[in-house]
PDB file of C-alpha atoms in Angstrom:
ATOM      1  CA  MET A  91     -64.702 -47.927 -56.564  1.00  0.00           C
ATOM      2  CA  ALA A  92     -60.967 -47.865 -56.077  1.00  0.00           C
ATOM      3  CA  VAL A  93     -59.633 -47.478 -52.560  1.00  0.00           C
ATOM      4  CA  LEU A  94     -56.555 -45.286 -52.555  1.00  0.00           C
ATOM      5  CA  PRO A  95     -53.911 -45.187 -49.781  1.00  0.00           C
ATOM      6  CA  PRO A  96     -54.354 -42.633 -46.981  1.00  0.00           C
ATOM      7  CA  PRO A  97     -52.944 -39.192 -47.801  1.00  0.00           C
ATOM      8  CA  PRO A  98     -50.302 -37.302 -45.822  1.00  0.00           C
ATOM      9  CA  PRO A  99     -51.533 -34.575 -43.459  1.00  0.00           C
ATOM     10  CA  VAL A 100     -52.137 -31.083 -44.801  1.00  0.00           C
ATOM     11  CA  THR A 101     -49.022 -29.106 -43.906  1.00  0.00           C
ATOM     12  CA  GLU A 102     -48.569 -25.568 -42.643  1.00  0.00           C
ATOM     13  CA  GLN A 103     -46.605 -24.757 -45.816  1.00  0.00           C
ATOM     14  CA  GLN A 104     -49.602 -25.035 -48.129  1.00  0.00           C
ATOM     15  CA  LYS A 105     -50.049 -21.818 -50.054  1.00  0.00           C
ATOM     16  CA  PRO A 106     -53.214 -19.815 -49.517  1.00  0.00           C
ATOM     17  CA  THR A 107     -55.710 -19.862 -52.372  1.00  0.00           C
ATOM     18  CA  SER A 108     -57.439 -16.635 -53.402  1.00  0.00           C
ATOM     19  CA  GLN A 109     -61.122 -16.600 -54.294  1.00  0.00           C
ATOM     20  CA  LEU A 110     -61.688 -19.894 -52.473  1.00  0.00           C
ATOM     21  CA  LEU A 111     -65.135 -20.544 -51.000  1.00  0.00           C
ATOM     22  CA  VAL A 112     -65.433 -23.517 -48.629  1.00  0.00           C
ATOM     23  CA  ILE A 113     -68.822 -24.796 -47.449  1.00  0.00           C
ATOM     24  CA  VAL A 114     -68.843 -27.203 -44.494  1.00  0.00           C
ATOM     25  CA  THR A 115     -71.833 -28.891 -42.883  1.00  0.00           C
ATOM     26  CA  GLY A 116     -71.833 -30.133 -39.296  1.00  0.00           C
ATOM     27  CA  ALA A 117     -69.429 -27.682 -37.657  1.00  0.00           C
ATOM     28  CA  ASP A 118     -71.018 -27.848 -34.195  1.00  0.00           C
ATOM     29  CA  SER A 119     -68.138 -30.047 -32.997  1.00  0.00           C
ATOM     30  CA  GLY A 120     -65.513 -32.588 -33.993  1.00  0.00           C
ATOM     31  CA  MET A 121     -64.219 -32.844 -37.545  1.00  0.00           C
ATOM     32  CA  GLY A 122     -66.438 -30.073 -38.861  1.00  0.00           C
ATOM     33  CA  ARG A 123     -64.828 -27.512 -36.573  1.00  0.00           C
ATOM     34  CA  ALA A 124     -61.349 -28.752 -37.497  1.00  0.00           C
ATOM     35  CA  ILE A 125     -62.116 -28.465 -41.228  1.00  0.00           C
ATOM     36  CA  VAL A 126     -63.435 -24.918 -40.819  1.00  0.00           C
ATOM     37  CA  GLU A 127     -60.293 -23.875 -38.934  1.00  0.00           C
ATOM     38  CA  VAL A 128     -57.943 -25.325 -41.571  1.00  0.00           C
ATOM     39  CA  ALA A 129     -59.919 -23.770 -44.439  1.00  0.00           C
ATOM     40  CA  ALA A 130     -59.956 -20.337 -42.796  1.00  0.00           C
ATOM     41  CA  PHE A 131     -56.403 -20.256 -41.435  1.00  0.00           C
ATOM     42  CA  ARG A 132     -54.230 -22.377 -43.731  1.00  0.00           C
ATOM     43  CA  MET A 133     -56.153 -21.958 -46.976  1.00  0.00           C
ATOM     44  CA  ARG A 134     -57.197 -18.326 -46.332  1.00  0.00           C
ATOM     45  CA  ALA A 135     -60.649 -19.191 -47.669  1.00  0.00           C
ATOM     46  CA  LYS A 136     -64.013 -17.638 -47.127  1.00  0.00           C
ATOM     47  CA  VAL A 137     -65.855 -20.296 -45.117  1.00  0.00           C
ATOM     48  CA  ILE A 138     -69.586 -20.843 -44.835  1.00  0.00           C
ATOM     49  CA  PHE A 139     -70.338 -23.480 -42.233  1.00  0.00           C
ATOM     50  CA  THR A 140     -73.549 -24.893 -40.848  1.00  0.00           C
ATOM     51  CA  VAL A 141     -74.524 -25.687 -37.280  1.00  0.00           C
ATOM     52  CA  GLN A 142     -77.602 -26.967 -35.500  1.00  0.00           C
ATOM     53  CA  LYS A 143     -77.307 -24.443 -32.680  1.00  0.00           C
ATOM     54  CA  LYS A 144     -76.620 -20.782 -33.363  1.00  0.00           C
ATOM     55  CA  GLU A 145     -74.384 -20.420 -30.294  1.00  0.00           C
ATOM     56  CA  ASN A 146     -72.057 -23.143 -31.607  1.00  0.00           C
ATOM     57  CA  GLY A 147     -71.466 -21.120 -34.757  1.00  0.00           C
ATOM     58  CA  GLN A 148     -70.675 -17.959 -32.832  1.00  0.00           C
ATOM     59  CA  SER A 149     -68.283 -19.767 -30.487  1.00  0.00           C
ATOM     60  CA  LEU A 150     -66.397 -21.252 -33.461  1.00  0.00           C
ATOM     61  CA  VAL A 151     -66.009 -17.846 -35.125  1.00  0.00           C
ATOM     62  CA  ASP A 152     -64.731 -16.360 -31.843  1.00  0.00           C
ATOM     63  CA  GLU A 153     -62.339 -19.262 -31.280  1.00  0.00           C
ATOM     64  CA  ILE A 154     -60.761 -19.097 -34.747  1.00  0.00           C
ATOM     65  CA  CYS A 155     -60.441 -15.309 -34.733  1.00  0.00           C
ATOM     66  CA  MET A 156     -58.879 -15.402 -31.260  1.00  0.00           C
ATOM     67  CA  LYS A 157     -56.311 -18.009 -32.349  1.00  0.00           C
ATOM     68  CA  ASN A 158     -55.413 -16.271 -35.615  1.00  0.00           C
ATOM     69  CA  PRO A 159     -56.281 -12.561 -35.265  1.00  0.00           C
ATOM     70  CA  THR A 160     -53.798 -11.369 -37.905  1.00  0.00           C
ATOM     71  CA  VAL A 161     -54.806 -13.934 -40.531  1.00  0.00           C
ATOM     72  CA  VAL A 162     -58.529 -14.653 -40.288  1.00  0.00           C
ATOM     73  CA  GLN A 163     -61.043 -11.886 -40.879  1.00  0.00           C
ATOM     74  CA  ARG A 164     -64.348 -12.289 -39.074  1.00  0.00           C
ATOM     75  CA  GLN A 165     -66.368 -11.374 -42.173  1.00  0.00           C
ATOM     76  CA  ASN A 166     -64.896 -14.413 -43.956  1.00  0.00           C
ATOM     77  CA  LEU A 167     -66.506 -16.797 -41.469  1.00  0.00           C
ATOM     78  CA  ILE A 168     -70.250 -17.181 -42.002  1.00  0.00           C
ATOM     79  CA  SER A 169     -72.369 -19.396 -39.778  1.00  0.00           C
ATOM     80  CA  LEU A 170     -75.749 -20.714 -40.957  1.00  0.00           C
ATOM     81  CA  ARG A 171     -78.228 -22.866 -39.086  1.00  0.00           C
ATOM     82  CA  LEU A 172     -79.138 -26.090 -40.892  1.00  0.00           C
ATOM     83  CA  ASP A 173     -81.442 -28.958 -39.975  1.00  0.00           C
ATOM     84  CA  LEU A 174     -80.756 -31.723 -42.494  1.00  0.00           C
ATOM     85  CA  ALA A 175     -83.932 -33.513 -41.405  1.00  0.00           C
ATOM     86  CA  SER A 176     -85.992 -30.671 -42.840  1.00  0.00           C
ATOM     87  CA  SER A 177     -86.076 -30.014 -46.571  1.00  0.00           C
ATOM     88  CA  ASP A 178     -87.354 -26.496 -45.856  1.00  0.00           C
ATOM     89  CA  SER A 179     -84.259 -25.789 -43.769  1.00  0.00           C
ATOM     90  CA  VAL A 180     -81.999 -27.243 -46.486  1.00  0.00           C
ATOM     91  CA  ARG A 181     -83.622 -25.057 -49.140  1.00  0.00           C
ATOM     92  CA  LEU A 182     -83.257 -21.894 -47.052  1.00  0.00           C
ATOM     93  CA  CYS A 183     -79.611 -22.720 -46.339  1.00  0.00           C
ATOM     94  CA  ALA A 184     -78.852 -23.415 -50.013  1.00  0.00           C
ATOM     95  CA  ALA A 185     -80.450 -20.115 -51.016  1.00  0.00           C
ATOM     96  CA  ALA A 186     -78.280 -18.244 -48.492  1.00  0.00           C
ATOM     97  CA  ILE A 187     -75.103 -19.989 -49.651  1.00  0.00           C
ATOM     98  CA  SER A 188     -75.894 -19.292 -53.316  1.00  0.00           C
ATOM     99  CA  THR A 189     -75.632 -15.541 -52.741  1.00  0.00           C
ATOM    100  CA  HIS A 190     -71.910 -15.952 -52.007  1.00  0.00           C
ATOM    101  CA  CYS A 191     -71.050 -18.042 -55.084  1.00  0.00           C
ATOM    102  CA  THR A 192     -69.552 -16.273 -58.079  1.00  0.00           C
ATOM    103  CA  ALA A 193     -67.971 -17.394 -61.331  1.00  0.00           C
ATOM    104  CA  ALA A 194     -64.590 -16.233 -60.005  1.00  0.00           C
ATOM    105  CA  CYS A 195     -64.726 -18.598 -57.017  1.00  0.00           C
ATOM    106  CA  SER A 196     -63.276 -22.042 -56.583  1.00  0.00           C
ATOM    107  CA  VAL A 197     -65.816 -23.859 -54.433  1.00  0.00           C
ATOM    108  CA  ARG A 198     -65.369 -26.754 -52.018  1.00  0.00           C
ATOM    109  CA  LEU A 199     -68.552 -28.307 -50.636  1.00  0.00           C
ATOM    110  CA  ILE A 200     -67.795 -30.642 -47.721  1.00  0.00           C
ATOM    111  CA  ASN A 201     -70.816 -32.704 -46.671  1.00  0.00           C
ATOM    112  CA  ASN A 202     -69.552 -33.621 -43.224  1.00  0.00           C
ATOM    113  CA  ALA A 203     -72.575 -33.611 -40.905  1.00  0.00           C
ATOM    114  CA  GLY A 204     -73.993 -36.906 -39.741  1.00  0.00           C
ATOM    115  CA  VAL A 205     -75.724 -38.895 -37.025  1.00  0.00           C
ATOM    116  CA  LEU A 206     -74.902 -42.371 -35.776  1.00  0.00           C
ATOM    117  CA  TRP A 207     -76.920 -43.054 -32.679  1.00  0.00           C
ATOM    118  CA  THR A 208     -80.463 -41.753 -32.193  1.00  0.00           C
ATOM    119  CA  ASN A 209     -81.801 -42.601 -28.760  1.00  0.00           C
ATOM    120  CA  ASN A 210     -84.797 -40.295 -28.756  1.00  0.00           C
ATOM    121  CA  ASN A 211     -88.071 -41.328 -30.372  1.00  0.00           C
ATOM    122  CA  SER A 212     -88.828 -37.785 -31.468  1.00  0.00           C
ATOM    123  CA  ASN A 213     -85.491 -37.595 -33.293  1.00  0.00           C
ATOM    124  CA  ASN A 214     -86.358 -40.610 -35.409  1.00  0.00           C
ATOM    125  CA  ILE A 215     -89.606 -39.164 -36.690  1.00  0.00           C
ATOM    126  CA  ILE A 216     -88.898 -37.063 -39.740  1.00  0.00           C
ATOM    127  CA  LYS A 217     -89.897 -33.467 -39.217  1.00  0.00           C
ATOM    128  CA  GLN A 218     -92.274 -31.346 -41.222  1.00  0.00           C
ATOM    129  CA  GLY A 219     -91.005 -30.526 -44.698  1.00  0.00           C
ATOM    130  CA  SER A 220     -89.161 -33.792 -45.300  1.00  0.00           C
ATOM    131  CA  VAL A 221     -90.030 -37.277 -46.507  1.00  0.00           C
ATOM    132  CA  SER A 222     -92.453 -38.833 -44.006  1.00  0.00           C
ATOM    133  CA  GLY A 223     -91.398 -42.091 -42.419  1.00  0.00           C
ATOM    134  CA  VAL A 224     -87.756 -42.130 -43.560  1.00  0.00           C
ATOM    135  CA  ASP A 225     -85.196 -43.309 -41.014  1.00  0.00           C
ATOM    136  CA  TYR A 226     -83.378 -40.418 -39.343  1.00  0.00           C
ATOM    137  CA  HIS A 227     -79.910 -41.720 -40.297  1.00  0.00           C
ATOM    138  CA  PHE A 228     -80.893 -41.963 -43.967  1.00  0.00           C
ATOM    139  CA  GLN A 229     -82.542 -38.542 -43.962  1.00  0.00           C
ATOM    140  CA  VAL A 230     -79.738 -36.603 -42.259  1.00  0.00           C
ATOM    141  CA  ASN A 231     -76.686 -38.437 -43.551  1.00  0.00           C
ATOM    142  CA  TYR A 232     -77.793 -38.945 -47.141  1.00  0.00           C
ATOM    143  CA  LEU A 233     -81.048 -37.327 -48.305  1.00  0.00           C
ATOM    144  CA  GLY A 234     -80.412 -33.945 -46.688  1.00  0.00           C
ATOM    145  CA  HIS A 235     -76.928 -33.687 -48.192  1.00  0.00           C
ATOM    146  CA  PHE A 236     -78.125 -34.962 -51.562  1.00  0.00           C
ATOM    147  CA  LEU A 237     -80.758 -32.206 -51.647  1.00  0.00           C
ATOM    148  CA  LEU A 238     -78.220 -29.562 -50.585  1.00  0.00           C
ATOM    149  CA  THR A 239     -75.774 -30.656 -53.293  1.00  0.00           C
ATOM    150  CA  SER A 240     -78.531 -30.668 -55.927  1.00  0.00           C
ATOM    151  CA  LEU A 241     -79.680 -27.176 -54.978  1.00  0.00           C
ATOM    152  CA  LEU A 242     -76.117 -25.853 -55.079  1.00  0.00           C
ATOM    153  CA  MET A 243     -75.291 -27.536 -58.396  1.00  0.00           C
ATOM    154  CA  PRO A 244     -75.946 -24.384 -60.500  1.00  0.00           C
ATOM    155  CA  CYS A 245     -73.409 -22.549 -58.313  1.00  0.00           C
ATOM    156  CA  LEU A 246     -70.892 -25.381 -58.546  1.00  0.00           C
ATOM    157  CA  LEU A 247     -71.194 -25.532 -62.329  1.00  0.00           C
ATOM    158  CA  ARG A 248     -70.839 -21.766 -62.594  1.00  0.00           C
ATOM    159  CA  ALA A 249     -67.723 -21.637 -60.399  1.00  0.00           C
ATOM    160  CA  ARG A 250     -64.182 -21.590 -61.756  1.00  0.00           C
ATOM    161  CA  SER A 251     -63.733 -25.069 -60.281  1.00  0.00           C
ATOM    162  CA  ALA A 252     -65.576 -27.120 -57.689  1.00  0.00           C
ATOM    163  CA  ARG A 253     -65.152 -30.214 -55.553  1.00  0.00           C
ATOM    164  CA  VAL A 254     -67.718 -32.019 -53.428  1.00  0.00           C
ATOM    165  CA  VAL A 255     -66.381 -34.191 -50.597  1.00  0.00           C
ATOM    166  CA  ASN A 256     -68.899 -36.572 -49.033  1.00  0.00           C
ATOM    167  CA  VAL A 257     -67.981 -38.027 -45.656  1.00  0.00           C
ATOM    168  CA  SER A 258     -68.929 -41.691 -45.807  1.00  0.00           C
ATOM    169  CA  SER A 259     -67.634 -44.513 -43.592  1.00  0.00           C
ATOM    170  CA  VAL A 260     -66.256 -48.018 -43.784  1.00  0.00           C
ATOM    171  CA  ALA A 261     -69.559 -48.872 -42.076  1.00  0.00           C
ATOM    172  CA  TYR A 262     -71.009 -48.883 -45.601  1.00  0.00           C
ATOM    173  CA  LEU A 263     -70.089 -52.578 -45.519  1.00  0.00           C
ATOM    174  CA  LEU A 264     -72.936 -53.033 -43.028  1.00  0.00           C
ATOM    175  CA  GLY A 265     -75.389 -51.365 -45.395  1.00  0.00           C
ATOM    176  CA  TYR A 266     -75.981 -54.236 -47.798  1.00  0.00           C
ATOM    177  CA  PRO A 267     -78.518 -54.759 -49.184  1.00  0.00           C
ATOM    178  CA  LEU A 268     -79.501 -51.171 -49.824  1.00  0.00           C
ATOM    179  CA  PHE A 269     -82.578 -52.492 -51.623  1.00  0.00           C
ATOM    180  CA  ASP A 270     -84.962 -55.325 -50.714  1.00  0.00           C
ATOM    181  CA  GLU A 271     -86.445 -57.396 -53.474  1.00  0.00           C
ATOM    182  CA  THR A 272     -90.168 -57.454 -52.727  1.00  0.00           C
ATOM    183  CA  SER A 273     -93.003 -59.119 -54.546  1.00  0.00           C
ATOM    184  CA  GLU A 274     -95.750 -56.779 -55.587  1.00  0.00           C
ATOM    185  CA  ASN A 275     -98.570 -57.801 -57.956  1.00  0.00           C
ATOM    186  CA  ASN A 276     -96.567 -60.901 -58.847  1.00  0.00           C
ATOM    187  CA  GLU A 277     -93.693 -58.685 -59.936  1.00  0.00           C
ATOM    188  CA  THR A 278     -90.322 -58.286 -58.270  1.00  0.00           C
ATOM    189  CA  SER A 279     -89.438 -54.670 -57.619  1.00  0.00           C
ATOM    190  CA  PRO A 280     -86.686 -53.041 -55.522  1.00  0.00           C
ATOM    191  CA  LYS A 281     -87.755 -51.340 -52.312  1.00  0.00           C
ATOM    192  CA  LEU A 282     -85.347 -49.039 -50.521  1.00  0.00           C
ATOM    193  CA  ASN A 283     -84.429 -50.078 -46.954  1.00  0.00           C
ATOM    194  CA  GLN A 284     -84.850 -46.551 -45.561  1.00  0.00           C
ATOM    195  CA  PHE A 285     -87.697 -46.623 -43.100  1.00  0.00           C
ATOM    196  CA  TYR A 286     -88.000 -45.881 -39.387  1.00  0.00           C
ATOM    197  CA  VAL A 287     -85.702 -47.827 -37.061  1.00  0.00           C
ATOM    198  CA  PRO A 288     -86.697 -48.014 -33.351  1.00  0.00           C
ATOM    199  CA  PRO A 289     -84.122 -46.474 -30.969  1.00  0.00           C
ATOM    200  CA  ASP A 290     -84.161 -49.606 -28.774  1.00  0.00           C
ATOM    201  CA  LYS A 291     -82.673 -51.717 -31.604  1.00  0.00           C
ATOM    202  CA  PRO A 292     -78.936 -50.838 -31.525  1.00  0.00           C
ATOM    203  CA  LEU A 293     -77.815 -53.346 -34.152  1.00  0.00           C
ATOM    204  CA  LYS A 294     -80.589 -52.257 -36.520  1.00  0.00           C
ATOM    205  CA  GLN A 295     -79.591 -48.640 -35.962  1.00  0.00           C
ATOM    206  CA  LEU A 296     -75.995 -49.483 -36.827  1.00  0.00           C
ATOM    207  CA  LYS A 297     -77.195 -51.155 -40.019  1.00  0.00           C
ATOM    208  CA  ALA A 298     -79.333 -48.111 -40.806  1.00  0.00           C
ATOM    209  CA  TYR A 299     -76.227 -45.953 -40.397  1.00  0.00           C
ATOM    210  CA  GLY A 300     -74.362 -48.292 -42.748  1.00  0.00           C
ATOM    211  CA  ARG A 301     -77.123 -47.997 -45.355  1.00  0.00           C
ATOM    212  CA  SER A 302     -76.919 -44.221 -45.258  1.00  0.00           C
ATOM    213  CA  LYS A 303     -73.137 -44.369 -45.776  1.00  0.00           C
ATOM    214  CA  LEU A 304     -73.518 -46.874 -48.612  1.00  0.00           C
ATOM    215  CA  ALA A 305     -75.987 -44.526 -50.295  1.00  0.00           C
ATOM    216  CA  ILE A 306     -73.448 -41.689 -49.964  1.00  0.00           C
ATOM    217  CA  LEU A 307     -70.781 -43.847 -51.573  1.00  0.00           C
ATOM    218  CA  LEU A 308     -72.967 -44.865 -54.503  1.00  0.00           C
ATOM    219  CA  SER A 309     -74.288 -41.351 -55.093  1.00  0.00           C
ATOM    220  CA  THR A 310     -70.718 -39.996 -55.155  1.00  0.00           C
ATOM    221  CA  ARG A 311     -69.941 -42.350 -58.022  1.00  0.00           C
ATOM    222  CA  LEU A 312     -73.189 -41.486 -59.799  1.00  0.00           C
ATOM    223  CA  TRP A 313     -72.574 -37.732 -59.475  1.00  0.00           C
ATOM    224  CA  ALA A 314     -69.074 -38.176 -60.919  1.00  0.00           C
ATOM    225  CA  GLU A 315     -70.436 -40.138 -63.874  1.00  0.00           C
ATOM    226  CA  LYS A 316     -73.163 -37.535 -64.376  1.00  0.00           C
ATOM    227  CA  MET A 317     -70.598 -34.743 -64.593  1.00  0.00           C
ATOM    228  CA  LYS A 318     -68.679 -36.656 -67.259  1.00  0.00           C
ATOM    229  CA  SER A 319     -71.835 -37.349 -69.268  1.00  0.00           C
ATOM    230  CA  LEU A 320     -72.744 -33.636 -69.185  1.00  0.00           C
ATOM    231  CA  GLY A 321     -69.495 -32.897 -70.949  1.00  0.00           C
ATOM    232  CA  ASN A 322     -68.781 -30.204 -68.358  1.00  0.00           C
ATOM    233  CA  THR A 323     -65.041 -30.778 -68.426  1.00  0.00           C
ATOM    234  CA  ASP A 324     -61.787 -28.951 -68.876  1.00  0.00           C
ATOM    235  CA  LYS A 325     -58.249 -30.214 -69.467  1.00  0.00           C
ATOM    236  CA  GLU A 326     -58.039 -31.447 -65.871  1.00  0.00           C
ATOM    237  CA  GLY A 327     -61.297 -33.411 -65.964  1.00  0.00           C
ATOM    238  CA  PRO A 328     -64.873 -32.642 -64.874  1.00  0.00           C
ATOM    239  CA  LYS A 329     -65.401 -29.104 -63.630  1.00  0.00           C
ATOM    240  CA  VAL A 330     -67.264 -30.431 -60.578  1.00  0.00           C
ATOM    241  CA  GLN A 331     -65.491 -33.361 -58.974  1.00  0.00           C
ATOM    242  CA  PHE A 332     -66.818 -35.736 -56.331  1.00  0.00           C
ATOM    243  CA  TYR A 333     -65.019 -37.676 -53.613  1.00  0.00           C
ATOM    244  CA  ALA A 334     -66.148 -40.017 -50.818  1.00  0.00           C
ATOM    245  CA  VAL A 335     -64.011 -40.485 -47.715  1.00  0.00           C
ATOM    246  CA  HIS A 336     -63.785 -42.662 -44.613  1.00  0.00           C
ATOM    247  CA  PRO A 337     -62.124 -40.537 -41.910  1.00  0.00           C
ATOM    248  CA  GLY A 338     -61.212 -43.463 -39.643  1.00  0.00           C
ATOM    249  CA  GLY A 339     -62.145 -43.988 -36.006  1.00  0.00           C
ATOM    250  CA  THR A 340     -62.279 -40.430 -34.716  1.00  0.00           C
ATOM    251  CA  ARG A 341     -63.027 -39.101 -31.234  1.00  0.00           C
ATOM    252  CA  THR A 342     -66.141 -37.133 -32.095  1.00  0.00           C
ATOM    253  CA  ALA A 343     -69.332 -36.596 -30.115  1.00  0.00           C
ATOM    254  CA  MET A 344     -71.217 -38.615 -32.732  1.00  0.00           C
ATOM    255  CA  ILE A 345     -68.958 -41.660 -32.335  1.00  0.00           C
ATOM    256  CA  LEU A 346     -68.654 -41.506 -28.551  1.00  0.00           C
ATOM    257  CA  SER A 347     -72.432 -41.196 -28.119  1.00  0.00           C
ATOM    258  CA  SER A 348     -72.907 -44.731 -29.453  1.00  0.00           C
ATOM    259  CA  PRO A 349     -73.134 -47.454 -26.767  1.00  0.00           C
ATOM    260  CA  LEU A 350     -71.314 -49.871 -29.086  1.00  0.00           C
ATOM    261  CA  SER A 351     -68.535 -47.334 -29.644  1.00  0.00           C
ATOM    262  CA  ARG A 352     -68.184 -46.744 -25.901  1.00  0.00           C
ATOM    263  CA  VAL A 353     -67.622 -50.472 -25.401  1.00  0.00           C
ATOM    264  CA  LEU A 354     -64.904 -50.495 -28.089  1.00  0.00           C
ATOM    265  CA  VAL A 355     -63.241 -47.432 -26.560  1.00  0.00           C
ATOM    266  CA  ARG A 356     -63.114 -49.169 -23.182  1.00  0.00           C
ATOM    267  CA  LEU A 357     -61.610 -52.291 -24.752  1.00  0.00           C
ATOM    268  CA  LEU A 358     -59.096 -50.597 -27.031  1.00  0.00           C
ATOM    269  CA  GLY A 359     -58.554 -47.297 -25.259  1.00  0.00           C
ATOM    270  CA  ARG A 360     -58.974 -43.711 -26.455  1.00  0.00           C
ATOM    271  CA  PRO A 361     -55.374 -43.440 -27.752  1.00  0.00           C
ATOM    272  CA  THR A 362     -56.314 -45.804 -30.593  1.00  0.00           C
ATOM    273  CA  MET A 363     -58.781 -43.232 -31.926  1.00  0.00           C
ATOM    274  CA  LEU A 364     -57.871 -40.221 -34.038  1.00  0.00           C
ATOM    275  CA  SER A 365     -58.284 -36.636 -32.928  1.00  0.00           C
ATOM    276  CA  PRO A 366     -60.843 -34.618 -34.932  1.00  0.00           C
ATOM    277  CA  MET A 367     -57.983 -32.792 -36.693  1.00  0.00           C
ATOM    278  CA  MET A 368     -56.295 -36.051 -37.696  1.00  0.00           C
ATOM    279  CA  GLY A 369     -59.625 -37.576 -38.699  1.00  0.00           C
ATOM    280  CA  ALA A 370     -60.225 -34.587 -40.970  1.00  0.00           C
ATOM    281  CA  GLN A 371     -57.001 -35.097 -42.960  1.00  0.00           C
ATOM    282  CA  THR A 372     -58.474 -37.370 -45.637  1.00  0.00           C
ATOM    283  CA  THR A 373     -61.322 -34.922 -46.201  1.00  0.00           C
ATOM    284  CA  LEU A 374     -58.890 -32.000 -46.415  1.00  0.00           C
ATOM    285  CA  HIS A 375     -56.692 -33.922 -48.845  1.00  0.00           C
ATOM    286  CA  CYS A 376     -59.611 -34.509 -51.206  1.00  0.00           C
ATOM    287  CA  ALA A 377     -60.801 -30.924 -50.886  1.00  0.00           C
ATOM    288  CA  PHE A 378     -57.495 -29.140 -51.489  1.00  0.00           C
ATOM    289  CA  SER A 379     -54.726 -31.422 -52.789  1.00  0.00           C
ATOM    290  CA  GLU A 380     -53.672 -31.229 -56.419  1.00  0.00           C
ATOM    291  CA  GLU A 381     -52.790 -34.928 -56.268  1.00  0.00           C
ATOM    292  CA  VAL A 382     -56.462 -35.875 -56.572  1.00  0.00           C
ATOM    293  CA  ALA A 383     -57.479 -33.152 -59.021  1.00  0.00           C
ATOM    294  CA  THR A 384     -58.400 -35.656 -61.751  1.00  0.00           C
ATOM    295  CA  GLN A 385     -59.679 -38.505 -59.594  1.00  0.00           C
ATOM    296  CA  SER A 386     -63.382 -37.768 -59.381  1.00  0.00           C
ATOM    297  CA  GLY A 387     -65.615 -40.581 -58.157  1.00  0.00           C
ATOM    298  CA  PHE A 388     -63.040 -42.301 -55.954  1.00  0.00           C
ATOM    299  CA  TYR A 389     -63.395 -43.497 -52.364  1.00  0.00           C
ATOM    300  CA  TYR A 390     -60.579 -42.671 -49.959  1.00  0.00           C
ATOM    301  CA  GLU A 391     -59.803 -44.363 -46.651  1.00  0.00           C
TER     302      GLU A 391
END
């Protein structure tokens, strides 16, 4: 996959887009909240965003409406609770989102939510309604978003245009090999490295995180190829376009909760890290810029 140069920040002069529906996962804090604010205020979009805690969604709606009372209408900000570790929760969320999708809409699905450091045994055990025994990083970062995207695909295909932006990471380099070659009945068969990682194994957890981000990267490319093979294209390329992004080292709760990240922050200092708004720029570029309108399947850093 080609790595393209980092894009310029989204500017205040960008024109609002009518009939734009933006869906953002992981808006409890950090980049997710920044993306929701830009989509609602600068792009004048209707925004559906997901949170783990209901109160986080309400506080974000209040915050955006208080900052921009003459621009943002409260009814255009919709908060939904989503637990990506539960397929039941993903299905309920997808069903709720689908009711807002129409053929007149341009849709942007931004799969932003993620986990990096799980230090609680109960968090690593996949909950009821999901694949038993799968590592929490792989379930939340990849499988949950893959299921959500698949369930929303009829809406994306029906929309006037659609883009899916998957937040990956340069940590995908730590994810090799995604598959183990194992011998079974004297035959070599691939076995996915996706199973439970103990919370007291920090380096193994970092590798598990890398595997989940590698899976996101590969699936982005596969989705893009699938759209081309379906022949669902117009003069500007596939109707549903896919992008993977690495936001850079960003000061988010997810990053700062990692013991390894805390060591790096102490060594290098917080000023070397991006703010959530700056970290969100690559994602926003892929979601809204016309410069990438025909570049489905690419990875941006």
